[in-house]
Amino acid sequence: MGKLKHFSIKEVYKDLSNSNYDHHFHAWHKVWHKAIPSKISCFGWRLSYNSLATKNNLYRRNVIGQGSSRCIGDCVAIESIPQLFFECPYFSGIWQSVCKWLHISTALHRESMEHFVQFEGLFGDDKENSPKAQVILFACVWSIWKARNAKIFCNKEVESEKIIEDTTEYSWKWLSSVNADVKFNYDQWRTNPRPCLGL
């Protein structure tokens, strides 16, 4: 009979630290951001673990039929988290518009975790601006999700301009709510965000 190994918290931590789980956790634990409302943080956490009620997840659970699982962005793909938020030509265009608003030119990754890490790095290695990038990212994914739900449940047209407007408004409100020293108003933020971010 072989020698039994003793359970060690340190060894379990080391195993997790060397795994993909750790990479995933460190990318997404930032959803628990003091500027982001708890409801949005919970949404972001569910997004990171593919537990949102996207059509492919509802189909897998036999809630809807396969014919009802198409993306609302007028593409032929099955709606999933990567497809809805990052791959659909219509919604991926939202991210390009947000980058244009930020005066940043880039091609963003289409996988959610990698997208998060890449977007966070768009403002460089500045520790003060990294949390601001996180706020803008979650304002955008939340605005896309709200527009998607309004289309499905209320038959409202999806308007890219409205999604971008919501992204700028949410991000400004969230940043302002935790920083009393914010010296820019919403119009300044909407029209020229880079000086507001100190870039």
C-alpha positions as semicolon CSV with decimal commas, in nm:
position;residue;x (nm);y (nm);z (nm)
1;M;0,000;0,000;0,000
2;G;0,139;0,333;-0,103
3;K;0,206;0,616;0,135
4;L;-0,091;0,850;0,180
5;K;-0,035;1,215;0,089
6;H;-0,124;1,476;0,345
7;F;-0,376;1,740;0,239
8;S;-0,209;2,079;0,209
9;I;-0,378;2,413;0,138
10;K;-0,046;2,539;0,008
11;E;-0,022;2,255;-0,247
12;V;-0,381;2,308;-0,367
13;Y;-0,313;2,681;-0,406
14;K;0,005;2,603;-0,603
15;D;-0,187;2,367;-0,833
16;L;-0,454;2,627;-0,897
17;S;-0,191;2,895;-0,953
18;N;-0,032;2,685;-1,227
19;S;-0,361;2,606;-1,402
20;N;-0,583;2,773;-1,658
21;Y;-0,833;2,826;-1,378
22;D;-0,597;3,075;-1,217
23;H;-0,555;3,266;-1,544
24;H;-0,932;3,274;-1,584
25;F;-0,985;3,384;-1,225
26;H;-0,731;3,664;-1,233
27;A;-0,876;3,797;-1,557
28;W;-1,234;3,800;-1,433
29;H;-1,215;3,858;-1,058
30;K;-1,187;4,225;-1,151
31;V;-1,562;4,230;-1,214
32;W;-1,584;4,297;-0,841
33;H;-1,485;4,658;-0,897
34;K;-1,593;4,926;-0,650
35;A;-1,722;5,148;-0,932
36;I;-1,934;4,876;-1,093
37;P;-2,280;4,816;-0,939
38;S;-2,311;4,474;-0,777
39;K;-2,582;4,372;-1,024
40;I;-2,342;4,434;-1,313
41;S;-2,061;4,253;-1,132
42;C;-2,287;3,948;-1,094
43;F;-2,372;3,975;-1,463
44;G;-2,002;3,991;-1,551
45;W;-1,926;3,689;-1,333
46;R;-2,201;3,488;-1,503
47;L;-2,072;3,601;-1,842
48;S;-1,723;3,478;-1,754
49;Y;-1,855;3,133;-1,663
50;N;-2,094;3,104;-1,959
51;S;-2,402;3,097;-1,737
52;L;-2,601;3,379;-1,898
53;A;-2,934;3,288;-2,052
54;T;-2,804;3,309;-2,407
55;K;-3,002;3,121;-2,668
56;N;-2,749;2,839;-2,703
57;N;-2,759;2,782;-2,326
58;L;-3,141;2,786;-2,330
59;Y;-3,140;2,539;-2,619
60;R;-2,903;2,305;-2,432
61;R;-3,148;2,311;-2,139
62;N;-3,443;2,239;-2,370
63;V;-3,604;2,574;-2,290
64;I;-3,623;2,683;-2,655
65;G;-3,605;2,503;-2,989
66;Q;-3,310;2,518;-3,224
67;G;-3,503;2,741;-3,464
68;S;-3,527;3,008;-3,191
69;S;-3,157;3,015;-3,113
70;R;-3,033;3,250;-3,386
71;C;-2,853;3,576;-3,308
72;I;-3,060;3,894;-3,314
73;G;-2,781;4,075;-3,500
74;D;-2,908;3,958;-3,841
75;C;-2,635;3,698;-3,879
76;V;-2,701;3,327;-3,922
77;A;-2,500;3,213;-3,619
78;I;-2,634;3,051;-3,304
79;E;-2,632;3,302;-3,018
80;S;-2,361;3,231;-2,762
81;I;-2,157;3,457;-2,536
82;P;-1,855;3,491;-2,770
83;Q;-2,082;3,518;-3,072
84;L;-2,318;3,780;-2,921
85;F;-2,065;4,006;-2,755
86;F;-1,757;3,972;-2,973
87;E;-1,811;3,785;-3,303
88;C;-2,142;3,903;-3,450
89;P;-2,056;4,161;-3,718
90;Y;-2,320;4,397;-3,581
91;F;-2,213;4,384;-3,217
92;S;-1,840;4,363;-3,285
93;G;-1,893;4,695;-3,465
94;I;-2,002;4,840;-3,129
95;W;-1,657;4,768;-2,987
96;Q;-1,493;4,939;-3,283
97;S;-1,714;5,243;-3,224
98;V;-1,620;5,246;-2,855
99;C;-1,251;5,230;-2,951
100;K;-1,308;5,513;-3,197
101;W;-1,472;5,716;-2,919
102;L;-1,161;5,650;-2,708
103;H;-0,937;5,744;-3,007
104;I;-0,779;5,397;-3,005
105;S;-0,718;5,189;-3,316
106;T;-0,699;4,815;-3,255
107;A;-0,840;4,476;-3,352
108;L;-0,997;4,320;-3,044
109;H;-0,989;3,953;-2,949
110;R;-1,307;3,748;-2,996
111;E;-1,283;3,527;-2,688
112;S;-1,431;3,684;-2,376
113;M;-1,141;3,638;-2,133
114;E;-0,877;3,742;-2,386
115;H;-1,095;4,034;-2,492
116;F;-1,112;4,151;-2,132
117;V;-0,735;4,134;-2,084
118;Q;-0,669;4,310;-2,415
119;F;-0,924;4,586;-2,353
120;E;-0,784;4,647;-2,005
121;G;-0,441;4,703;-2,159
122;L;-0,558;4,957;-2,416
123;F;-0,467;5,243;-2,181
124;G;-0,117;5,110;-2,115
125;D;0,026;4,983;-1,787
126;D;-0,099;5,276;-1,580
127;K;-0,256;5,130;-1,265
128;E;-0,489;5,427;-1,236
129;N;-0,634;5,383;-1,585
130;S;-0,668;5,005;-1,585
131;P;-0,976;5,016;-1,355
132;K;-1,130;5,283;-1,580
133;A;-1,089;5,053;-1,880
134;Q;-1,264;4,779;-1,682
135;V;-1,557;5,013;-1,611
136;I;-1,591;5,103;-1,981
137;L;-1,577;4,736;-2,081
138;F;-1,854;4,635;-1,843
139;A;-2,063;4,936;-1,939
140;C;-2,040;4,814;-2,299
141;V;-2,125;4,446;-2,237
142;W;-2,415;4,553;-2,012
143;S;-2,546;4,792;-2,280
144;I;-2,528;4,517;-2,545
145;W;-2,712;4,274;-2,316
146;K;-2,985;4,530;-2,240
147;A;-3,033;4,602;-2,612
148;R;-3,050;4,229;-2,685
149;N;-3,314;4,175;-2,418
150;A;-3,517;4,477;-2,532
151;K;-3,525;4,326;-2,882
152;I;-3,628;3,979;-2,763
153;F;-3,881;4,074;-2,497
154;C;-4,013;4,412;-2,618
155;N;-3,944;4,389;-2,993
156;K;-3,741;4,713;-2,981
157;E;-3,500;4,778;-3,264
158;V;-3,133;4,740;-3,179
159;E;-2,962;5,073;-3,243
160;S;-2,584;5,086;-3,229
161;E;-2,589;5,459;-3,151
162;K;-2,807;5,392;-2,845
163;I;-2,576;5,116;-2,722
164;I;-2,274;5,347;-2,753
165;E;-2,463;5,629;-2,582
166;D;-2,558;5,394;-2,297
167;T;-2,196;5,279;-2,269
168;T;-2,068;5,634;-2,231
169;E;-2,344;5,726;-1,985
170;Y;-2,307;5,418;-1,765
171;S;-1,929;5,443;-1,754
172;W;-1,943;5,812;-1,659
173;K;-2,204;5,752;-1,386
174;W;-2,013;5,460;-1,241
175;L;-1,679;5,641;-1,241
176;S;-1,835;5,955;-1,092
177;S;-2,015;5,763;-0,819
178;V;-1,693;5,646;-0,652
179;N;-1,468;5,944;-0,720
180;A;-1,573;6,276;-0,575
181;D;-1,268;6,437;-0,736
182;V;-1,391;6,376;-1,094
183;K;-1,331;6,707;-1,267
184;F;-1,515;6,641;-1,592
185;N;-1,883;6,652;-1,671
186;Y;-2,078;6,413;-1,891
187;D;-2,051;6,631;-2,204
188;Q;-1,673;6,641;-2,170
189;W;-1,663;6,265;-2,116
190;R;-1,891;6,196;-2,413
191;T;-1,712;6,422;-2,659
192;N;-1,346;6,383;-2,558
193;P;-1,278;6,107;-2,304
194;R;-0,898;6,090;-2,333
195;P;-0,821;6,407;-2,135
196;C;-1,077;6,291;-1,878
197;L;-0,879;5,968;-1,846
198;G;-0,552;6,155;-1,824
199;L;-0,426;6,007;-2,152
